[in-house]
Tab-separated table of C-alpha atoms and ligand atoms in Angstrom:
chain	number	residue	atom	x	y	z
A	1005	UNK	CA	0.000	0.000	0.000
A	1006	UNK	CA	1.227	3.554	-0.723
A	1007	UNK	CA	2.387	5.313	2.433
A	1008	UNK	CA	0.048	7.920	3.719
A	1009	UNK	CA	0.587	11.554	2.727
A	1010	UNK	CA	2.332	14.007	5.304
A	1011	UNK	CA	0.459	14.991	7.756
A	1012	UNK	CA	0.231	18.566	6.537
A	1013	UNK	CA	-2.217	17.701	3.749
A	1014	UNK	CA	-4.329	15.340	5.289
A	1015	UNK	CA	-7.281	16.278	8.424
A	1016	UNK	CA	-6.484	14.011	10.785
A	1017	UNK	CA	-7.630	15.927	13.676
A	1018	UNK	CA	-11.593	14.821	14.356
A	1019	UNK	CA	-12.242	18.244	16.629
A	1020	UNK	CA	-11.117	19.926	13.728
A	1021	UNK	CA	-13.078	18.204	11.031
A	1022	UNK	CA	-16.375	18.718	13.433
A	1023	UNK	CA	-16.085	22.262	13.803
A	1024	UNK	CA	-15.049	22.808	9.672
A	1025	UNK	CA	-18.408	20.873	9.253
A	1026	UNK	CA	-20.774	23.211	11.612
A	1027	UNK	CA	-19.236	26.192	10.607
A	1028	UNK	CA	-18.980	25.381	6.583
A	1029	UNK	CA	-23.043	24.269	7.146
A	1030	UNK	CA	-23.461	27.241	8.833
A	1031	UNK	CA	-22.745	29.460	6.280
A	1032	UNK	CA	-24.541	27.488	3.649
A	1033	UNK	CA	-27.994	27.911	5.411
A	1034	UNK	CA	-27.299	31.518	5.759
A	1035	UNK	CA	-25.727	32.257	2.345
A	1036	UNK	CA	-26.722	29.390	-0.271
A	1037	UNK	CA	-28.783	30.922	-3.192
A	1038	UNK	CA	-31.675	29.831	-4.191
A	1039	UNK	CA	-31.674	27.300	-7.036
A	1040	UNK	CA	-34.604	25.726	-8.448
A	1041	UNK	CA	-33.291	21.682	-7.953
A	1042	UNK	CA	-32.479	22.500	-4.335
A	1043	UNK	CA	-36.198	23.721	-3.817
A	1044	UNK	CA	-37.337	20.711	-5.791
A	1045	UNK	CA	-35.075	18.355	-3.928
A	1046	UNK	CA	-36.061	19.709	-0.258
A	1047	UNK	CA	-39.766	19.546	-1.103
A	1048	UNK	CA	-40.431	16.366	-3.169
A	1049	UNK	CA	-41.704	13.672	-0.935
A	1050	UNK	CA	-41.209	10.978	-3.832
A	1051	UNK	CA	-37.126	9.569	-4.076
A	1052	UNK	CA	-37.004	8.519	-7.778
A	1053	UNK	CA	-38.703	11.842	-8.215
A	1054	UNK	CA	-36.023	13.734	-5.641
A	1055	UNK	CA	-33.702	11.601	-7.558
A	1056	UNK	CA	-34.492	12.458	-10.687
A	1057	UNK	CA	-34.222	16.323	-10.313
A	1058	UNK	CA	-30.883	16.154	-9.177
A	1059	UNK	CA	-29.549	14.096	-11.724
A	1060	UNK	CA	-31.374	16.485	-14.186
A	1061	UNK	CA	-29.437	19.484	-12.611
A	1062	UNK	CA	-26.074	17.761	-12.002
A	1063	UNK	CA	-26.133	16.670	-15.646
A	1064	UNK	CA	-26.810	20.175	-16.870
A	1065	UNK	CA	-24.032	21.684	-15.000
A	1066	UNK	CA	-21.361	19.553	-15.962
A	1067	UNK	CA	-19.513	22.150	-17.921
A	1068	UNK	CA	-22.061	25.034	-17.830
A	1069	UNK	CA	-22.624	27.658	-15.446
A	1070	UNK	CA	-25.769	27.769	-12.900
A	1071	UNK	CA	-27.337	31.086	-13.902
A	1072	UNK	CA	-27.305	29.253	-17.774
A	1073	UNK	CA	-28.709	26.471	-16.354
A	1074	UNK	CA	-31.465	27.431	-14.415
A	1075	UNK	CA	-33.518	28.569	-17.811
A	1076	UNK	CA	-33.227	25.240	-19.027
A	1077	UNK	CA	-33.489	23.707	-15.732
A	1078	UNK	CA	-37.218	24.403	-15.398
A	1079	UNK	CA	-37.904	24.041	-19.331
A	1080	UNK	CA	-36.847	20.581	-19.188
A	1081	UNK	CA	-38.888	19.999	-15.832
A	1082	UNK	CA	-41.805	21.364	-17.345
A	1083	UNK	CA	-41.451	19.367	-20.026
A	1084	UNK	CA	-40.682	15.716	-18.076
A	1085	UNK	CA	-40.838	16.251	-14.741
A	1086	UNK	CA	-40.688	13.065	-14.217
A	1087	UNK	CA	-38.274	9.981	-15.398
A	1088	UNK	CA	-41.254	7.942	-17.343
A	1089	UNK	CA	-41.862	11.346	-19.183
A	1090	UNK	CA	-38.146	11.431	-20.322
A	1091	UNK	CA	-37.937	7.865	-20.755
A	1092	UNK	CA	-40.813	8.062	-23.404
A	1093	UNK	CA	-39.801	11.010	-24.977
A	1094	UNK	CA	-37.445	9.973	-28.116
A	1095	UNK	CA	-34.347	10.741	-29.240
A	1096	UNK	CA	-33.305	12.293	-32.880
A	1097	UNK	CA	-31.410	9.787	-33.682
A	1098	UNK	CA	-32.501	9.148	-37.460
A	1099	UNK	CA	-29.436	9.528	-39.703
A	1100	UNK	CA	-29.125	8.411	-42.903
A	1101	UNK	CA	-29.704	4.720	-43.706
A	1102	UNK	CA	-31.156	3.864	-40.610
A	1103	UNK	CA	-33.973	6.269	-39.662
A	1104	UNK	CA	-35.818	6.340	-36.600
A	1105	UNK	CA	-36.446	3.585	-34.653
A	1106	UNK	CA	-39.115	2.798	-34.625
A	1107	UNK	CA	-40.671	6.633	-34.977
A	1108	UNK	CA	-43.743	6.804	-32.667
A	1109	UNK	CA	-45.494	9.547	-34.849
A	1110	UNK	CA	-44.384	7.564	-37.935
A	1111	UNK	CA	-42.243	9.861	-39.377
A	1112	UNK	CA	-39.914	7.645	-42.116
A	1113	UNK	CA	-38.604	9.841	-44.802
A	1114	UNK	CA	-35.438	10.754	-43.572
A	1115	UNK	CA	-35.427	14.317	-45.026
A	1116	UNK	CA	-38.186	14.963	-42.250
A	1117	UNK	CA	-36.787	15.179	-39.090
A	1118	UNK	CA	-38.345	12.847	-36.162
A	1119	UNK	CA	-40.550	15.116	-34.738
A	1120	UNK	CA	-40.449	13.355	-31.229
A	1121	UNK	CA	-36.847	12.555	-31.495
A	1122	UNK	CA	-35.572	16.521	-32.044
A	1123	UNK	CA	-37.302	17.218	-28.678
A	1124	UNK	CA	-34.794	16.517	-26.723
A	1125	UNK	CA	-31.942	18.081	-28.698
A	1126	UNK	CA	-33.963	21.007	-29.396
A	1127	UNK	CA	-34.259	21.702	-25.243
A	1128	UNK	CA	-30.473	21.148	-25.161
A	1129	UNK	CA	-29.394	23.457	-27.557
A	1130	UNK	CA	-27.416	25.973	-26.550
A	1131	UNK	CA	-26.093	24.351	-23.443
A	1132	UNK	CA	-23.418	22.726	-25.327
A	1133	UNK	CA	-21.703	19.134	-24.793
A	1134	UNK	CA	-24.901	17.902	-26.682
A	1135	UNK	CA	-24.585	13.917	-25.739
A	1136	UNK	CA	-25.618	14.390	-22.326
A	1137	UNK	CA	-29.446	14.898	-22.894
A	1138	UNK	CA	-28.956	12.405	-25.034
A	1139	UNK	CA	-27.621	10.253	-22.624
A	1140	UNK	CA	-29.869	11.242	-19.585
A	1141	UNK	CA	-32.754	9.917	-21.771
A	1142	UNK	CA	-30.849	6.235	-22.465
A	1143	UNK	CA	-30.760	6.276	-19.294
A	1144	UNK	CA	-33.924	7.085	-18.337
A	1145	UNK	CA	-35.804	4.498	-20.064
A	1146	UNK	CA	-33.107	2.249	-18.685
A	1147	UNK	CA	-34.412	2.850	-15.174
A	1148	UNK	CA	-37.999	2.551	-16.844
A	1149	UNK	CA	-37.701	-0.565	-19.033
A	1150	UNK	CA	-35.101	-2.261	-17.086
A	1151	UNK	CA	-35.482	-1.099	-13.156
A	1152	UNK	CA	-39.082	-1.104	-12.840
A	1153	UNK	CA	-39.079	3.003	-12.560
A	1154	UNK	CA	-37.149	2.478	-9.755
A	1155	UNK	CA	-33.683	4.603	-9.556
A	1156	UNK	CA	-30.713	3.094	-7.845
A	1157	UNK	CA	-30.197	3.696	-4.419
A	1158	UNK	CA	-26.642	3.970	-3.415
A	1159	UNK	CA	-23.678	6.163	-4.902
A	1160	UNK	CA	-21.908	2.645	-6.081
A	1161	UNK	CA	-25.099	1.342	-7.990
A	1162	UNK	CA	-26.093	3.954	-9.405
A	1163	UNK	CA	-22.549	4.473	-10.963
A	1164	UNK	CA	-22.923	1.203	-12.471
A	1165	UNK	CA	-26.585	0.937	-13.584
A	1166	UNK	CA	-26.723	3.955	-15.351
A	1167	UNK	CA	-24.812	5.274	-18.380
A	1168	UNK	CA	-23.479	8.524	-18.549
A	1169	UNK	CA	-23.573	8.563	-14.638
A	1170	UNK	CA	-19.753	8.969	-13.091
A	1171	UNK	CA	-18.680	9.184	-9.647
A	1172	UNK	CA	-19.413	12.548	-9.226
A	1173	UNK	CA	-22.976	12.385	-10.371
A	1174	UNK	CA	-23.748	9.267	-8.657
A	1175	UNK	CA	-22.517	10.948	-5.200
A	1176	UNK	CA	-24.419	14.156	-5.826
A	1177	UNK	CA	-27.421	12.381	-6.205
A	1178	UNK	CA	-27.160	10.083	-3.436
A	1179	UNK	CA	-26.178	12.430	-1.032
A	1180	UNK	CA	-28.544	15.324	-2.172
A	1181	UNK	CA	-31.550	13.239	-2.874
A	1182	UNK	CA	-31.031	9.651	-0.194
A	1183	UNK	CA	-29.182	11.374	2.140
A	1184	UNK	CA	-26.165	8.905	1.836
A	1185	UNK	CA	-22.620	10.090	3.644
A	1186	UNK	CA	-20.648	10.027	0.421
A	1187	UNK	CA	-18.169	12.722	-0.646
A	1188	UNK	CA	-18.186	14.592	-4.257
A	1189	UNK	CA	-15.309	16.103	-5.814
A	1190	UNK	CA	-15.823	18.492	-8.704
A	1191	UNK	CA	-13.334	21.277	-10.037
A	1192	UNK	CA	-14.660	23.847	-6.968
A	1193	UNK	CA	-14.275	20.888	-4.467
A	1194	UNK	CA	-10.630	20.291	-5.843
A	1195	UNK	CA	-10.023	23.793	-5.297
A	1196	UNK	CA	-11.136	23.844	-2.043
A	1197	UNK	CA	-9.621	21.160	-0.731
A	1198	UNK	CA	-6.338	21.848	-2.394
A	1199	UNK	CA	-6.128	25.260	-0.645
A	1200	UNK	CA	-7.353	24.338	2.870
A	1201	UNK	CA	-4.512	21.674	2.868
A	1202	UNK	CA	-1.967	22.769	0.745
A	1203	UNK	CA	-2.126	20.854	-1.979
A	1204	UNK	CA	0.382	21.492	-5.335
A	1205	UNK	CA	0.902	18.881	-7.038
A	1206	UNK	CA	-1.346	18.595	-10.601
A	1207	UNK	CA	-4.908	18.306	-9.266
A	1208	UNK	CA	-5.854	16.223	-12.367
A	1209	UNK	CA	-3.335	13.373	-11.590
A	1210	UNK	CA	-5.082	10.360	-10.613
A	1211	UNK	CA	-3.133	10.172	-7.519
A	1212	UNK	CA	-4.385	13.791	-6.280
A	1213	UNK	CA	-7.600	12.747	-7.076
A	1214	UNK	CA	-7.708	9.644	-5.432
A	1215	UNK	CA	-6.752	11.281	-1.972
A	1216	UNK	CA	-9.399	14.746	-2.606
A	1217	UNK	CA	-12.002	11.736	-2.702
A	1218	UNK	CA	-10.642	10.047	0.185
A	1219	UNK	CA	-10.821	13.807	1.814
A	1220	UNK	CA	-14.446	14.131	0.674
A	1221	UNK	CA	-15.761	10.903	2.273
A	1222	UNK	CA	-13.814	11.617	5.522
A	1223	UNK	CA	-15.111	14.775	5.756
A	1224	UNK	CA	-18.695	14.873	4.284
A	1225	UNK	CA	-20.975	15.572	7.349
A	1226	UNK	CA	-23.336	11.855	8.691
A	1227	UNK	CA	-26.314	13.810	9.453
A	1228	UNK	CA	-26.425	16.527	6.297
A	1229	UNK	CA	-24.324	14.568	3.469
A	1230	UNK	CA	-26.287	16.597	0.826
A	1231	UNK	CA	-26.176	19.604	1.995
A	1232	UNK	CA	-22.447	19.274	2.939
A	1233	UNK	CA	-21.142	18.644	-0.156
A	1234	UNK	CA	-23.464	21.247	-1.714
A	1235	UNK	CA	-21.977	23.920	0.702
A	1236	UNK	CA	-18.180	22.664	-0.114
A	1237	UNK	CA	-19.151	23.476	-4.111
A	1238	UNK	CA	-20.902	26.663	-3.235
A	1239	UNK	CA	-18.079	27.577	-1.635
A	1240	UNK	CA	-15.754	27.171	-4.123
A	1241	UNK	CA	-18.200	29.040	-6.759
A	1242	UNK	CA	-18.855	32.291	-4.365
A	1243	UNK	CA	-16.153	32.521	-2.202
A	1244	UNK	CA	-13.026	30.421	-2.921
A	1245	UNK	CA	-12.928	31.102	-6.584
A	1246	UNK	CA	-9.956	31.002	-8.903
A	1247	UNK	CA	-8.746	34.224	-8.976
A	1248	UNK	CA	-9.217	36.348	-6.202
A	1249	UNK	CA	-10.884	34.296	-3.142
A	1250	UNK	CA	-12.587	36.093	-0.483
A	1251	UNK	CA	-10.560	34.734	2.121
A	1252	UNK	CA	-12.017	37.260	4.670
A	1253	UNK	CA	-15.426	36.309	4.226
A	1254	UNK	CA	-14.241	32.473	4.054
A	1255	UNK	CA	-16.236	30.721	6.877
A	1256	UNK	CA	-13.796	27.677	7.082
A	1257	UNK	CA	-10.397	30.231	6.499
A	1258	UNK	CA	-9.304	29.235	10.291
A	1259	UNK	CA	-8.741	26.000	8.698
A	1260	UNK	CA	-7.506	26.775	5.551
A	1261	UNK	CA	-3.417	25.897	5.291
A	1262	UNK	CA	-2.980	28.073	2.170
A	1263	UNK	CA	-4.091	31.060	3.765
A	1264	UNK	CA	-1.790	30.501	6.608
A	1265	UNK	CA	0.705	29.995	4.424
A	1266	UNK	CA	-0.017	33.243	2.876
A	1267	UNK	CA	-0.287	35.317	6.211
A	1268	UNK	CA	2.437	33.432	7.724
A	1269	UNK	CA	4.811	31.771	6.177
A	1270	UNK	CA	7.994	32.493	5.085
A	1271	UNK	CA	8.779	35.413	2.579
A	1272	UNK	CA	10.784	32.922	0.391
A	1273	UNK	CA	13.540	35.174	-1.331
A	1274	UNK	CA	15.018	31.821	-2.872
A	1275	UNK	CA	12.850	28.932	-4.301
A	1276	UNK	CA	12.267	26.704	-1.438
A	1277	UNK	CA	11.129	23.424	-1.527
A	1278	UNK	CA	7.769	23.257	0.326
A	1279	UNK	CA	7.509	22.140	3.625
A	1280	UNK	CA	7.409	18.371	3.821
A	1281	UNK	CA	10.729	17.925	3.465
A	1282	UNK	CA	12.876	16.224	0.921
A	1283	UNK	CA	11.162	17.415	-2.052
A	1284	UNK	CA	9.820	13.689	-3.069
A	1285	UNK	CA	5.970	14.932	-1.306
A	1286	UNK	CA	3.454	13.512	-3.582
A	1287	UNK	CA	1.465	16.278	-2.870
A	1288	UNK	CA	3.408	19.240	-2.639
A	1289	UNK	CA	3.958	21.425	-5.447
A	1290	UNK	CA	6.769	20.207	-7.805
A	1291	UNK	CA	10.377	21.170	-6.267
A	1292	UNK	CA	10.695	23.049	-9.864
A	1293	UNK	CA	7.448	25.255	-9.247
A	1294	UNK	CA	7.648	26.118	-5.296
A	1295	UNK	CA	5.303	28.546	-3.869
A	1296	UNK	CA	5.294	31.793	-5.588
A	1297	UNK	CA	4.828	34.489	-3.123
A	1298	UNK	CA	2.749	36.697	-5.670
A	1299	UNK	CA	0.226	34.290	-5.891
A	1300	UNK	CA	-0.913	33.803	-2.163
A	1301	UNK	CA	-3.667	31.252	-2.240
A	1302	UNK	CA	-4.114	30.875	-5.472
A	1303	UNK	CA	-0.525	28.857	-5.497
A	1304	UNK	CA	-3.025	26.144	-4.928
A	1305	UNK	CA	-4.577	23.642	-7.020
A	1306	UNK	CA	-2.107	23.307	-9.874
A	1307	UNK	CA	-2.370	21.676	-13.302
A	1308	UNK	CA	-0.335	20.495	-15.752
A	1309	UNK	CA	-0.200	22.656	-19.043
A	1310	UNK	CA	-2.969	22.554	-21.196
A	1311	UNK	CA	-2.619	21.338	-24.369
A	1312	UNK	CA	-3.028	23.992	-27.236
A	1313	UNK	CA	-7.075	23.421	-28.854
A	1314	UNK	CA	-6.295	21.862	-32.072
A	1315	UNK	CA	-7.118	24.301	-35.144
A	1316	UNK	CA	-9.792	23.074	-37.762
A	1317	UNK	CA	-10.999	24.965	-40.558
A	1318	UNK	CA	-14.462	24.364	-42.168
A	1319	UNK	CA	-16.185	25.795	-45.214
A	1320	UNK	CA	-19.828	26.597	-44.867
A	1321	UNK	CA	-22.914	27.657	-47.133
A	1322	UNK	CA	-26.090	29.605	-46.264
A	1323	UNK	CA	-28.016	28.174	-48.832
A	1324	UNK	CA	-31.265	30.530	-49.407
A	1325	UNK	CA	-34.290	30.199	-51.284
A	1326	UNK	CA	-37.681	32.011	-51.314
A	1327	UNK	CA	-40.059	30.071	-49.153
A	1328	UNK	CA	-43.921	29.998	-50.489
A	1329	UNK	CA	-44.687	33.238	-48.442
A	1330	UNK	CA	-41.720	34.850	-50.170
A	1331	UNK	CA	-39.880	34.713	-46.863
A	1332	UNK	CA	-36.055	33.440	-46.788
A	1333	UNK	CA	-35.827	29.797	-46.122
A	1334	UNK	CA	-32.169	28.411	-45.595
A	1335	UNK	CA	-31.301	24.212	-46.086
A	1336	UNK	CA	-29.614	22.824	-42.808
A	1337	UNK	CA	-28.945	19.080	-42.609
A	1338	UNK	CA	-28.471	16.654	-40.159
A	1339	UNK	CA	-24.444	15.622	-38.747
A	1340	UNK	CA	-23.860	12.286	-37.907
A	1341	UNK	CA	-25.403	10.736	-34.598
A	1342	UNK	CA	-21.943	10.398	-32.763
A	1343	UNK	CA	-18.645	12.657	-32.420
A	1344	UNK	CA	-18.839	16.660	-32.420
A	1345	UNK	CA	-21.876	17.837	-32.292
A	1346	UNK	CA	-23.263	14.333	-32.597
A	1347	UNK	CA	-26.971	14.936	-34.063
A	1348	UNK	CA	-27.349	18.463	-34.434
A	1349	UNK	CA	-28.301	20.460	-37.370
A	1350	UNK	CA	-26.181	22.457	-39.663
A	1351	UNK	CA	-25.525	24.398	-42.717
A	1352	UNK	CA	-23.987	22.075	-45.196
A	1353	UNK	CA	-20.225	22.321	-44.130
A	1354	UNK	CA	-17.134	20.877	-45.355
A	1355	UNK	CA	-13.821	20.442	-43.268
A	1356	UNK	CA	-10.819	22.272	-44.719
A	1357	UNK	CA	-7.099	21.362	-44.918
A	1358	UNK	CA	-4.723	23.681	-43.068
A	1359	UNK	CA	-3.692	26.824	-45.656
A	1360	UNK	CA	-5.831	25.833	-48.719
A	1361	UNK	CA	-6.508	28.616	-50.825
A	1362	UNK	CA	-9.445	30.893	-51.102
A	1363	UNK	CA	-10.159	29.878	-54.657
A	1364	UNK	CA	-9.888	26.054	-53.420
A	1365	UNK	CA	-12.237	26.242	-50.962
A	1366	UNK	CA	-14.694	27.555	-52.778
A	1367	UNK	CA	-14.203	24.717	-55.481
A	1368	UNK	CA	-14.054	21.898	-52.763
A	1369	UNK	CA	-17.500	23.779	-51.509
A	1370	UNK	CA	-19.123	24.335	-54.414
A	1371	UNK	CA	-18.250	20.412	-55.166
A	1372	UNK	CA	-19.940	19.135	-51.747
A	1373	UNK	CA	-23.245	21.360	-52.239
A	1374	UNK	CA	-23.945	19.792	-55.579
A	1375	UNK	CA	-25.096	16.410	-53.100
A	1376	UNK	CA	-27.845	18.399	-52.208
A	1377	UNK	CA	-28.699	21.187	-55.353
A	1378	UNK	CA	-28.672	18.249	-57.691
A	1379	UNK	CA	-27.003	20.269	-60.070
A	1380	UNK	CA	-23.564	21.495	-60.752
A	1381	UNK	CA	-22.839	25.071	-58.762
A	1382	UNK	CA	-20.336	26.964	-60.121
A	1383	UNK	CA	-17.022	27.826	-57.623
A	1384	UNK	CA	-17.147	31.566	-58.500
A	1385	UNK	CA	-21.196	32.265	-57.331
A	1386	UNK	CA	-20.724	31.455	-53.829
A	1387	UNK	CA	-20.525	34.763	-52.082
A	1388	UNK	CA	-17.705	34.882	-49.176
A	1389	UNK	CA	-19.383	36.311	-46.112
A	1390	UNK	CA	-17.018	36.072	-43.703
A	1391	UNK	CA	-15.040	33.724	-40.778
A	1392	UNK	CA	-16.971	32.835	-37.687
A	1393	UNK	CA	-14.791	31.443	-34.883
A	1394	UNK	CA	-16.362	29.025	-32.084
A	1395	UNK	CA	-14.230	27.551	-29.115
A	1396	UNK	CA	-15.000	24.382	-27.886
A	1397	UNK	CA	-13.072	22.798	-25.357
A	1398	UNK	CA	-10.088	21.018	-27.164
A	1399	UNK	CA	-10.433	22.399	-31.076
A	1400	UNK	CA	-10.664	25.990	-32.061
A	1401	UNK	CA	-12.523	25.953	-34.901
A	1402	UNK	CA	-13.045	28.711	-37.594
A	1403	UNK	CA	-16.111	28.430	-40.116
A	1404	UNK	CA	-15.285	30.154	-43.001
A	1405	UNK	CA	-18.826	30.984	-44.293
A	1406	UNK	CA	-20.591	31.440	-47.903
A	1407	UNK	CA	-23.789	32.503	-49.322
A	1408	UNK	CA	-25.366	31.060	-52.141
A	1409	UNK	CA	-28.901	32.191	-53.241
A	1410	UNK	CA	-30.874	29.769	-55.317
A	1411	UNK	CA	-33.376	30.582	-58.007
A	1412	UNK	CA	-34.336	27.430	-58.888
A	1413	UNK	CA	-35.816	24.881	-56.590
A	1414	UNK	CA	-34.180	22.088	-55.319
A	1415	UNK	CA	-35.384	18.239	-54.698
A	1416	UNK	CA	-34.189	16.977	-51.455
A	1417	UNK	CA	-32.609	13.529	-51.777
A	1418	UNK	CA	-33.826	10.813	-49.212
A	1419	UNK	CA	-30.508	8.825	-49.884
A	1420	UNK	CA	-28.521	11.703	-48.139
A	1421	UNK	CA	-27.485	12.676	-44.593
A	1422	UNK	CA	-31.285	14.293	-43.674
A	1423	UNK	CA	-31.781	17.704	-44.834
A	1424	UNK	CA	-34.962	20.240	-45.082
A	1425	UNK	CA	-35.934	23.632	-45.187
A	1426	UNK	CA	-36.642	25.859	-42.664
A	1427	UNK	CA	-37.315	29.592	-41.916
A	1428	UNK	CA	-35.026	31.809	-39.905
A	1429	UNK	CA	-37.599	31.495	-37.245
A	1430	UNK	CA	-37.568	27.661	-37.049
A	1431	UNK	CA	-33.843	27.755	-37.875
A	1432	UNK	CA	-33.959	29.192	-34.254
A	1433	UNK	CA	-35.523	26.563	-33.047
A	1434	UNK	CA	-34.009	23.781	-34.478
A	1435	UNK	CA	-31.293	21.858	-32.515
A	1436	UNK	CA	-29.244	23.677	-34.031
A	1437	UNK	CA	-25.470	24.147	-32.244
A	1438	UNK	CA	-24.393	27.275	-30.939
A	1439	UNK	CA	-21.852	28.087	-33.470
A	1440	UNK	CA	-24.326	27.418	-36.442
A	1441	UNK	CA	-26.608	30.708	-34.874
A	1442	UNK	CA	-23.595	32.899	-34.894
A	1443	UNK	CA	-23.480	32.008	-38.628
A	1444	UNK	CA	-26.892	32.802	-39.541
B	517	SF4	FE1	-10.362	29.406	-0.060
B	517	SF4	FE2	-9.402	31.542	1.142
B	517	SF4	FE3	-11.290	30.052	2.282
B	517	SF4	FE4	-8.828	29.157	2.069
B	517	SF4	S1	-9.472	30.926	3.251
B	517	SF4	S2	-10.688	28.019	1.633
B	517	SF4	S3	-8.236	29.989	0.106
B	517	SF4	S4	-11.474	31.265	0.405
């Protein structure tokens, strides 16, 4: 077995860990805002109901900010507020070749979109990281079809029944909505933790992240588990946030190592090597990148570099006609059901190799549309609009976009990826991705 960390990083003193609990819970009931799953969750009588809202909320948040999610948040709950609601809902999951499966409302051609199917995608759009409604509904009818409607209920089972469930999620929702003493660690609990015991080494290591979960289950309070770990992430969101931490207002700071560090320690004129010792802490920043005095708290959690977002370039064509009213309607078509974006609708695009030409593109464009005009379009009568940059998380990707008006109508061909027309309106309200708006 690995030998247990210095002292320094660990709370081993159970006086101390009793009065970081009252005071941290404290604080929450004074100070925690008020969220619309925390309402649900302290109201509903029913557990797979309780359950069910939590999960919703946790799943949202992954990756997205609470004041973003709180719009969708209730949308989706008024929509299925409950798990059989999701669970009969369906997925758009028709792509070409296999359409839906079966469609309930009987849609088959495949240049009609599912109309049950896009209702889940269409709710998600916007909120990015598009598999997870996806994969909150698989799961959902899992629970339905294969559980008896009943959601798991322990942290460990509910890990392994469900997919898209981690160990995160599964301890949020066990905690929050059973009232199981489990820990959580998410990026503010890392942060926390790494501060209040002075932790340096890369917090995404699986070796720091093994002992922050060891520190979360040791320290999540017996009688309040939910509410515990919802005050340690709250914590980290208001008050102990990246950049500048409200240390003053911090109602654990007496126990906070980082911040005694900070007000106390050393003024360290020449690199030193942390405090445990020989330099070969597990735990401690690396001996290469001691504490930097600049930094204060914020010396802790550390990360390994990032790796540069990969560049990818991508041609892509408004494609305009005049609807029957005479308004603008514009052809989007379906991408693939997995990868980027898996799903979601789209001007016809077309990635680009690194440094091709202008006069290329267009000609590898105008190539690509002719799948769907039928007919040959000429290179030079696309109209270059302009570049549209999106960030996701690992590729920074530039659209370069194009206009092409049509004056002649255009038959849609079922053997394709599926396509249709639609007006800027229900452009809008397609599940459509977030970089596809800021085209249009
Ligand atoms: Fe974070 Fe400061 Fe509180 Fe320490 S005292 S936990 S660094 S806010």
């Amino acid at each position: 077995a690995p030998a247990p960390p210095p002292a320094r990083h660990l709370f081993s003193d159970p006086a101390e860990i009793e009065a970081l609990r009252g005071n941290l819970l404290a604080w929450y009931d004074k100070c925690k805002r008020d969220l619309p799953w925390r309402t649900l969750a302290a109201a509903e009588l029913d557990a797979d109901r309780r359950a069910y809202a939590v999960w919703v909320s946790e799943i949202m948040l992954q990756q997205t900010q609470v004041a973003t999610v709180i719009d969708y948040y209730n949308r989706w709950m008024q929509k299925w507020p409950t798990l059989q609601a999701l669970a009969q809902a369906s997925l758009e999951v028709s792509v070409a070749g296999s359409g839906c499966s079966p469609c309930p409302r009987g849609a088959s051609s495949n240049t009609a979109p599912c109309l049950l199917e896009q209702e889940v995608n269409e709710l998600w759009a916007g909120l990015g990281y598009y598999s997870r409604g996806k994969r909150l509904q698989e799961a959902a009818r899992k629970v339905v079809s294969e559980l008896a409607g009943r959601m798991p209920r322990t942290a460990e089972d509910l890990q392994k029944l469900l997919p898209g469930v981690g160990r995160y999620t599964a301890g949020a929702i066990a905690s929050i909505a059973y009232g199981q003493a489990t820990g959580v660690v998410d990026g503010n609990v890392i942060r926390v933790l790494c501060r209040l015991r002075c932790i340096g080494a890369d917090s995404s290591s699986p070796a720091v992240i093994d002992r922050l979960w060891d520190m979360a289950n040791a320290l999540v309070d017996k009688s309040r588990p939910g509410d515990f770990n919802q005050a340690l992430m709250e914590l980290g969101a208001t008050v102990c946030v990246p950049k500048a931490p409200l240390c003053g207002e911090c109602p654990v700071k007496q126990h906070c190592r980082a911040r005694s560090r900070k007000l106390f320690g050393k003024p360290t004129p020449v690199p030193d090597v942390e405090d445990c010792g020989d330099g070969c802490c597990p735990l401690c920043p690396p001996a290469t990148e001691p504490w930097d005095s600049s930094l204060g708290v914020t010396n802790f959690p550390r990360k390994a570099a990032k790796k540069q977002p990969r560049a990818v370039r991508t041609a892509t064509c408004v494609l305009e006609r005049r609807g029957c009213h005479g308004a603008p309607e514009y052809l989007i078509v379906q991408r693939p059901s997995s990868g980027l974006l898996a799903g979601l609708w789209e001007f016809p695009s077309l990635p680009l190799d690194q440094g091709l030409q202008e006069e290329k593109q267009r000609e590898a464009l105008a190539d690509h549309l002719q799948a769907w005009t039928g007919w040959p379009v000429v290179a030079r009568s696309l109209r270059l609009i302009g570049e549209v940059v999106h960030i996701f998380s690992h590729i920074h990707q530039t659209y370069v976009v194009y206009s092409l008006p049509l004056d002649r109508d255009v038959t849609l061909d079922p053997a394709l990826s599926p396509s249709r027309w639609v007006t800027e309106e229900e452009f809008h309200a397609s599940a459509v991705s977030t970089a596809m708006k800021k085209v249009l």
